[in-house]
mmCIF file of C-alpha atoms and ligand atoms in Angstrom:
data_model
loop_
_atom_site.group_PDB
_atom_site.id
_atom_site.type_symbol
_atom_site.label_atom_id
_atom_site.label_comp_id
_atom_site.label_asym_id
_atom_site.label_seq_id
_atom_site.Cartn_x
_atom_site.Cartn_y
_atom_site.Cartn_z
ATOM 1 C CA UNK A 1 -2.464 23.926 52.972
ATOM 2 C CA UNK A 2 -3.604 24.529 49.385
ATOM 3 C CA UNK A 3 -1.140 27.357 48.641
ATOM 4 C CA UNK A 4 2.644 27.381 48.958
ATOM 5 C CA UNK A 5 5.203 30.043 48.071
ATOM 6 C CA UNK A 6 8.529 28.973 46.636
ATOM 7 C CA UNK A 7 11.716 30.919 45.964
ATOM 8 C CA UNK A 8 13.515 29.567 42.894
ATOM 9 C CA UNK A 9 17.299 29.662 42.714
ATOM 10 C CA UNK A 10 17.130 32.585 40.253
ATOM 11 C CA UNK A 11 14.492 35.283 40.476
ATOM 12 C CA UNK A 12 14.332 35.809 36.693
ATOM 13 C CA UNK A 13 13.479 32.227 35.702
ATOM 14 C CA UNK A 14 11.719 29.227 37.229
ATOM 15 C CA UNK A 15 12.881 25.837 35.978
ATOM 16 C CA UNK A 16 10.414 22.968 36.040
ATOM 17 C CA UNK A 17 10.491 19.296 35.384
ATOM 18 C CA UNK A 18 7.318 17.536 34.234
ATOM 19 C CA UNK A 19 6.921 13.802 34.694
ATOM 20 C CA UNK A 20 3.656 12.187 33.690
ATOM 21 C CA UNK A 21 1.702 8.964 33.456
ATOM 22 C CA UNK A 22 4.020 6.658 35.368
ATOM 23 C CA UNK A 23 1.196 4.063 35.765
ATOM 24 C CA UNK A 24 2.869 2.403 38.752
ATOM 25 C CA UNK A 25 1.579 -0.656 40.606
ATOM 26 C CA UNK A 26 1.856 -1.725 44.215
ATOM 27 C CA UNK A 27 3.741 -4.775 42.927
ATOM 28 C CA UNK A 28 7.270 -4.057 41.713
ATOM 29 C CA UNK A 29 6.677 -6.446 38.823
ATOM 30 C CA UNK A 30 3.487 -4.664 37.698
ATOM 31 C CA UNK A 31 3.367 -4.428 33.901
ATOM 32 C CA UNK A 32 1.401 -2.264 31.494
ATOM 33 C CA UNK A 33 1.270 -3.980 28.078
ATOM 34 C CA UNK A 34 4.369 -5.882 29.102
ATOM 35 C CA UNK A 35 6.384 -2.873 30.334
ATOM 36 C CA UNK A 36 7.455 -2.995 33.969
ATOM 37 C CA UNK A 37 6.401 0.559 34.759
ATOM 38 C CA UNK A 38 8.534 0.770 37.907
ATOM 39 C CA UNK A 39 11.598 -0.023 35.766
ATOM 40 C CA UNK A 40 10.831 2.570 33.094
ATOM 41 C CA UNK A 41 10.056 5.186 35.754
ATOM 42 C CA UNK A 42 13.286 4.495 37.627
ATOM 43 C CA UNK A 43 15.203 4.689 34.336
ATOM 44 C CA UNK A 44 13.671 8.107 33.602
ATOM 45 C CA UNK A 45 14.524 9.377 37.083
ATOM 46 C CA UNK A 46 18.085 8.098 36.728
ATOM 47 C CA UNK A 47 18.427 9.775 33.316
ATOM 48 C CA UNK A 48 17.192 13.077 34.778
ATOM 49 C CA UNK A 49 19.675 12.860 37.644
ATOM 50 C CA UNK A 50 22.501 11.905 35.264
ATOM 51 C CA UNK A 51 21.551 14.800 32.980
ATOM 52 C CA UNK A 52 22.439 17.237 35.802
ATOM 53 C CA UNK A 53 19.801 19.721 34.678
ATOM 54 C CA UNK A 54 19.010 22.347 37.294
ATOM 55 C CA UNK A 55 15.356 22.613 38.247
ATOM 56 C CA UNK A 56 13.418 24.210 41.067
ATOM 57 C CA UNK A 57 10.385 21.946 41.284
ATOM 58 C CA UNK A 58 8.678 18.933 39.734
ATOM 59 C CA UNK A 59 5.123 18.594 38.386
ATOM 60 C CA UNK A 60 3.471 15.167 38.122
ATOM 61 C CA UNK A 61 0.470 15.482 35.802
ATOM 62 C CA UNK A 62 -1.598 12.420 36.638
ATOM 63 C CA UNK A 63 -1.851 8.668 36.177
ATOM 64 C CA UNK A 64 0.847 8.204 38.771
ATOM 65 C CA UNK A 65 -0.829 4.847 39.459
ATOM 66 C CA UNK A 66 -2.320 2.108 37.324
ATOM 67 C CA UNK A 67 -3.935 0.113 40.137
ATOM 68 C CA UNK A 68 -5.388 2.834 42.430
ATOM 69 C CA UNK A 69 -3.320 1.448 45.326
ATOM 70 C CA UNK A 70 -1.610 3.023 48.329
ATOM 71 C CA UNK A 71 1.447 0.936 47.464
ATOM 72 C CA UNK A 72 1.709 2.503 44.007
ATOM 73 C CA UNK A 73 1.855 5.998 45.539
ATOM 74 C CA UNK A 74 4.428 4.856 48.065
ATOM 75 C CA UNK A 75 6.439 3.459 45.156
ATOM 76 C CA UNK A 76 6.137 6.788 43.311
ATOM 77 C CA UNK A 77 7.357 8.755 46.341
ATOM 78 C CA UNK A 78 10.314 6.449 46.808
ATOM 79 C CA UNK A 79 11.283 6.628 43.125
ATOM 80 C CA UNK A 80 11.251 10.464 42.938
ATOM 81 C CA UNK A 81 13.329 10.926 46.085
ATOM 82 C CA UNK A 82 16.616 11.302 44.086
ATOM 83 C CA UNK A 83 15.140 14.413 42.402
ATOM 84 C CA UNK A 84 15.350 16.127 45.816
ATOM 85 C CA UNK A 85 13.032 19.024 44.907
ATOM 86 C CA UNK A 86 9.451 19.970 45.850
ATOM 87 C CA UNK A 87 6.969 17.926 43.822
ATOM 88 C CA UNK A 88 3.316 18.728 43.146
ATOM 89 C CA UNK A 89 0.725 16.381 41.679
ATOM 90 C CA UNK A 90 -2.792 16.103 40.332
ATOM 91 C CA UNK A 91 -4.891 12.983 39.677
ATOM 92 C CA UNK A 92 -5.425 11.308 36.313
ATOM 93 C CA UNK A 93 -8.111 8.867 35.230
ATOM 94 C CA UNK A 94 -6.113 5.900 36.556
ATOM 95 C CA UNK A 95 -5.644 7.503 39.993
ATOM 96 C CA UNK A 96 -7.673 7.622 43.183
ATOM 97 C CA UNK A 97 -7.627 11.346 44.009
ATOM 98 C CA UNK A 98 -9.110 11.126 47.539
ATOM 99 C CA UNK A 99 -6.692 8.313 48.429
ATOM 100 C CA UNK A 100 -3.782 10.403 47.089
ATOM 101 C CA UNK A 101 -4.738 13.343 49.293
ATOM 102 C CA UNK A 102 -4.392 11.007 52.295
ATOM 103 C CA UNK A 103 -1.277 9.134 51.202
ATOM 104 C CA UNK A 104 0.902 11.835 49.628
ATOM 105 C CA UNK A 105 1.537 13.906 52.782
ATOM 106 C CA UNK A 106 2.411 10.668 54.617
ATOM 107 C CA UNK A 107 5.167 10.010 52.052
ATOM 108 C CA UNK A 108 6.485 13.569 52.163
ATOM 109 C CA UNK A 109 4.710 15.030 49.095
ATOM 110 C CA UNK A 110 2.659 18.222 49.316
ATOM 111 C CA UNK A 111 -1.026 18.411 48.410
ATOM 112 C CA UNK A 112 -0.664 22.101 47.452
ATOM 113 C CA UNK A 113 -2.769 23.193 44.467
ATOM 114 C CA UNK A 114 -1.486 26.762 44.068
ATOM 115 C CA UNK A 115 2.257 27.394 43.894
ATOM 116 C CA UNK A 116 3.294 31.041 44.117
ATOM 117 C CA UNK A 117 6.583 32.046 42.509
ATOM 118 C CA UNK A 118 8.073 35.542 42.080
ATOM 119 C CA UNK A 119 6.452 36.255 38.692
ATOM 120 C CA UNK A 120 4.261 33.197 38.107
ATOM 121 C CA UNK A 121 1.706 30.988 39.785
ATOM 122 C CA UNK A 122 1.104 27.315 39.033
ATOM 123 C CA UNK A 123 -2.374 25.836 39.548
ATOM 124 C CA UNK A 124 -2.908 22.076 39.849
ATOM 125 C CA UNK A 125 -6.450 21.126 38.739
ATOM 126 C CA UNK A 126 -8.418 17.925 39.229
ATOM 127 C CA UNK A 127 -10.317 16.807 36.101
ATOM 128 C CA UNK A 128 -10.816 13.187 37.110
ATOM 129 C CA UNK A 129 -14.144 11.391 36.837
ATOM 130 C CA UNK A 130 -13.594 8.246 38.880
ATOM 131 C CA UNK A 131 -13.448 5.052 36.828
ATOM 132 C CA UNK A 132 -13.838 6.543 33.329
ATOM 133 C CA UNK A 133 -11.132 7.714 30.928
ATOM 134 C CA UNK A 134 -12.521 11.131 29.985
ATOM 135 C CA UNK A 135 -12.262 14.264 32.100
ATOM 136 C CA UNK A 136 -14.704 16.809 33.490
ATOM 137 C CA UNK A 137 -13.842 19.972 35.389
ATOM 138 C CA UNK A 138 -16.241 20.446 38.301
ATOM 139 C CA UNK A 139 -17.557 23.781 39.587
ATOM 140 C CA UNK A 140 -15.385 23.674 42.730
ATOM 141 C CA UNK A 141 -12.249 23.419 40.568
ATOM 142 C CA UNK A 142 -13.392 26.265 38.336
ATOM 143 C CA UNK A 143 -14.119 28.504 41.310
ATOM 144 C CA UNK A 144 -10.764 27.641 42.885
ATOM 145 C CA UNK A 145 -9.048 28.536 39.615
ATOM 146 C CA UNK A 146 -10.975 31.781 39.278
ATOM 147 C CA UNK A 147 -10.106 32.730 42.833
ATOM 148 C CA UNK A 148 -6.403 32.089 42.091
ATOM 149 C CA UNK A 149 -6.550 34.159 38.893
ATOM 150 C CA UNK A 150 -8.440 37.063 40.469
ATOM 151 C CA UNK A 151 -6.209 37.174 43.554
ATOM 152 C CA UNK A 152 -2.954 37.190 41.552
ATOM 153 C CA UNK A 153 -3.516 39.652 38.715
ATOM 154 C CA UNK A 154 0.196 40.464 38.402
ATOM 155 C CA UNK A 155 1.442 36.903 38.076
ATOM 156 C CA UNK A 156 1.585 34.885 34.878
ATOM 157 C CA UNK A 157 -0.249 31.574 35.252
ATOM 158 C CA UNK A 158 0.613 27.994 34.368
ATOM 159 C CA UNK A 159 -2.326 25.610 34.669
ATOM 160 C CA UNK A 160 -1.722 21.888 35.036
ATOM 161 C CA UNK A 161 -4.401 19.253 34.453
ATOM 162 C CA UNK A 162 -4.479 15.665 33.250
ATOM 163 C CA UNK A 163 -6.895 15.713 30.300
ATOM 164 C CA UNK A 164 -6.488 17.532 27.005
ATOM 165 C CA UNK A 165 -8.652 20.526 26.090
ATOM 166 C CA UNK A 166 -8.145 20.362 22.315
ATOM 167 C CA UNK A 167 -7.985 17.333 19.995
ATOM 168 C CA UNK A 168 -4.458 15.993 19.618
ATOM 169 C CA UNK A 169 -5.290 14.203 16.359
ATOM 170 C CA UNK A 170 -5.735 10.645 17.683
ATOM 171 C CA UNK A 171 -9.422 9.761 17.330
ATOM 172 C CA UNK A 172 -9.356 7.034 19.982
ATOM 173 C CA UNK A 173 -7.772 9.414 22.529
ATOM 174 C CA UNK A 174 -9.730 12.499 21.560
ATOM 175 C CA UNK A 175 -12.954 10.847 22.690
ATOM 176 C CA UNK A 176 -11.386 10.738 26.186
ATOM 177 C CA UNK A 177 -10.625 14.467 26.381
ATOM 178 C CA UNK A 178 -11.841 17.077 28.870
ATOM 179 C CA UNK A 179 -15.535 16.949 28.015
ATOM 180 C CA UNK A 180 -16.393 20.409 29.298
ATOM 181 C CA UNK A 181 -13.168 22.111 28.196
ATOM 182 C CA UNK A 182 -15.271 25.073 27.074
ATOM 183 C CA UNK A 183 -16.016 25.886 30.745
ATOM 184 C CA UNK A 184 -12.288 26.152 31.410
ATOM 185 C CA UNK A 185 -11.465 27.964 28.172
ATOM 186 C CA UNK A 186 -14.226 30.534 28.725
ATOM 187 C CA UNK A 187 -12.786 31.319 32.153
ATOM 188 C CA UNK A 188 -9.231 31.569 30.827
ATOM 189 C CA UNK A 189 -10.349 33.936 28.064
ATOM 190 C CA UNK A 190 -11.261 36.429 30.799
ATOM 191 C CA UNK A 191 -7.794 36.219 32.407
ATOM 192 C CA UNK A 192 -5.107 37.076 29.878
ATOM 193 C CA UNK A 193 -2.190 36.391 32.248
ATOM 194 C CA UNK A 194 -2.647 32.652 31.626
ATOM 195 C CA UNK A 195 0.270 31.672 29.421
ATOM 196 C CA UNK A 196 0.438 27.912 29.548
ATOM 197 C CA UNK A 197 -1.712 24.794 30.064
ATOM 198 C CA UNK A 198 0.285 21.635 30.741
ATOM 199 C CA UNK A 199 -1.213 18.157 30.602
ATOM 200 C CA UNK A 200 -0.538 14.422 30.518
ATOM 201 C CA UNK A 201 -2.928 11.632 29.484
ATOM 202 C CA UNK A 202 -2.067 11.435 25.771
ATOM 203 C CA UNK A 203 1.411 9.836 26.180
ATOM 204 C CA UNK A 204 2.862 11.964 23.368
ATOM 205 C CA UNK A 205 4.160 15.468 22.728
ATOM 206 C CA UNK A 206 1.743 18.203 21.712
ATOM 207 C CA UNK A 207 2.563 21.919 21.464
ATOM 208 C CA UNK A 208 -0.006 24.334 20.038
ATOM 209 C CA UNK A 209 -1.272 27.837 20.745
ATOM 210 C CA UNK A 210 -5.041 28.462 20.989
ATOM 211 C CA UNK A 211 -6.334 31.985 21.611
ATOM 212 C CA UNK A 212 -2.948 33.150 22.871
ATOM 213 C CA UNK A 213 -2.457 30.282 25.355
ATOM 214 C CA UNK A 214 0.130 27.584 24.756
ATOM 215 C CA UNK A 215 -1.096 24.010 25.347
ATOM 216 C CA UNK A 216 1.545 21.357 25.976
ATOM 217 C CA UNK A 217 1.416 17.634 26.648
ATOM 218 C CA UNK A 218 4.297 15.285 27.291
ATOM 219 C CA UNK A 219 5.439 11.707 26.875
ATOM 220 C CA UNK A 220 4.651 9.135 29.515
ATOM 221 C CA UNK A 221 7.416 7.606 31.604
ATOM 222 C CA UNK A 222 6.219 4.174 30.357
ATOM 223 C CA UNK A 223 4.348 3.398 27.110
ATOM 224 C CA UNK A 224 3.930 5.931 24.250
ATOM 225 C CA UNK A 225 0.982 6.433 21.908
ATOM 226 C CA UNK A 226 1.614 7.078 18.224
ATOM 227 C CA UNK A 227 0.627 10.607 17.155
ATOM 228 C CA UNK A 228 -1.902 11.038 14.347
ATOM 229 C CA UNK A 229 -3.533 7.578 14.566
ATOM 230 C CA UNK A 230 -7.285 7.200 14.601
ATOM 231 C CA UNK A 231 -7.148 3.755 16.242
ATOM 232 C CA UNK A 232 -5.097 2.688 19.259
ATOM 233 C CA UNK A 233 -1.466 2.502 18.120
ATOM 234 C CA UNK A 234 1.691 2.282 20.213
ATOM 235 C CA UNK A 235 4.879 4.198 19.449
ATOM 236 C CA UNK A 236 8.448 2.867 19.707
ATOM 237 C CA UNK A 237 9.611 6.249 21.074
ATOM 238 C CA UNK A 238 11.290 6.002 24.456
ATOM 239 C CA UNK A 239 9.798 7.073 27.787
ATOM 240 C CA UNK A 240 10.279 10.792 28.334
ATOM 241 C CA UNK A 241 9.995 13.943 30.424
ATOM 242 C CA UNK A 242 9.659 17.663 29.805
ATOM 243 C CA UNK A 243 11.794 20.577 31.004
ATOM 244 C CA UNK A 244 10.339 24.083 31.163
ATOM 245 C CA UNK A 245 11.716 27.526 31.927
ATOM 246 C CA UNK A 246 9.265 30.253 32.935
ATOM 247 C CA UNK A 247 10.750 33.720 32.547
ATOM 248 C CA UNK A 248 9.841 36.887 34.445
ATOM 249 C CA UNK A 249 8.412 38.525 31.299
ATOM 250 C CA UNK A 250 5.956 35.634 30.677
ATOM 251 C CA UNK A 251 8.120 33.953 28.049
ATOM 252 C CA UNK A 252 8.338 30.131 28.159
ATOM 253 C CA UNK A 253 11.045 27.797 26.860
ATOM 254 C CA UNK A 254 10.592 24.042 26.894
ATOM 255 C CA UNK A 255 12.129 20.829 25.662
ATOM 256 C CA UNK A 256 11.193 17.147 25.760
ATOM 257 C CA UNK A 257 13.821 14.528 26.553
ATOM 258 C CA UNK A 258 13.495 10.807 26.024
ATOM 259 C CA UNK A 259 15.275 7.566 26.692
ATOM 260 C CA UNK A 260 16.529 5.991 23.440
ATOM 261 C CA UNK A 261 13.966 4.788 20.891
ATOM 262 C CA UNK A 262 13.101 1.169 21.566
ATOM 263 C CA UNK A 263 13.617 1.452 25.343
ATOM 264 C CA UNK A 264 10.925 -0.377 27.320
ATOM 265 C CA UNK A 265 8.939 -1.485 24.285
ATOM 266 C CA UNK A 266 5.374 -2.638 25.018
ATOM 267 C CA UNK A 267 3.849 -5.799 23.574
ATOM 268 C CA UNK A 268 3.320 -5.638 19.855
ATOM 269 C CA UNK A 269 -0.241 -6.012 18.550
ATOM 270 C CA UNK A 270 -1.884 -4.606 21.680
ATOM 271 C CA UNK A 271 -5.307 -3.231 20.817
ATOM 272 C CA UNK A 272 -5.927 -1.112 23.909
ATOM 273 C CA UNK A 273 -4.877 -0.498 27.498
HETATM 274 FE FE1 LIG B 1 -1.851 7.660 31.193
#
């Protein structure tokens, strides 16, 4: 089932949690630049639970895995169980999208791509090109999106995808953006109820408005990339997550939370990942 309808706890606001780029491995000891990604992910989940924030659903915006394995998705499902809310996902460049569509329902996670809420809809898009870091949005995804937008003219829309549509200011990352972002942006320009585009991939915060649409990215739950660097540079900032509130009038409030600076530091002097 591609579409689900959810009733949030309060009709006037939907509260979302975004977790992104967990880069998990089948092996518990799997490390990305020295960081045990299962440990950093579990620490983020624990911090969210301890925070006692109320939220209605969770969005996982790609790179759930680092090794394309069934075991990494099983590990993800097990780790998010304490959140105890519906979770929706999309694939990133380090994922195996077709494998995820088979595995996720088996571990209790929905494959839904359109989430209907009282005043909003959320669309989960696939921009993955298998085995390469950049993104491309294919015609079937664009027609699915257009169908969602046309069929729900009264709902505000939040679009989730892995890759970034606009440069974030890191030259090495901006070459791995959504290569045909103009195809998406042209479509969105014809549907003014789109309020928000939410992504992962860049392992840092970004918050800018382009042509009336707010574009947000979020920290990873493992390693962080330093904003504003032309060459690959890691950041000491802690793993993080984003909280969003979508209001009935189309207004959005959001905040990023992080574990303390210096938590789960990757290897110094890494030149890539
Ligand atoms: Fe990533």
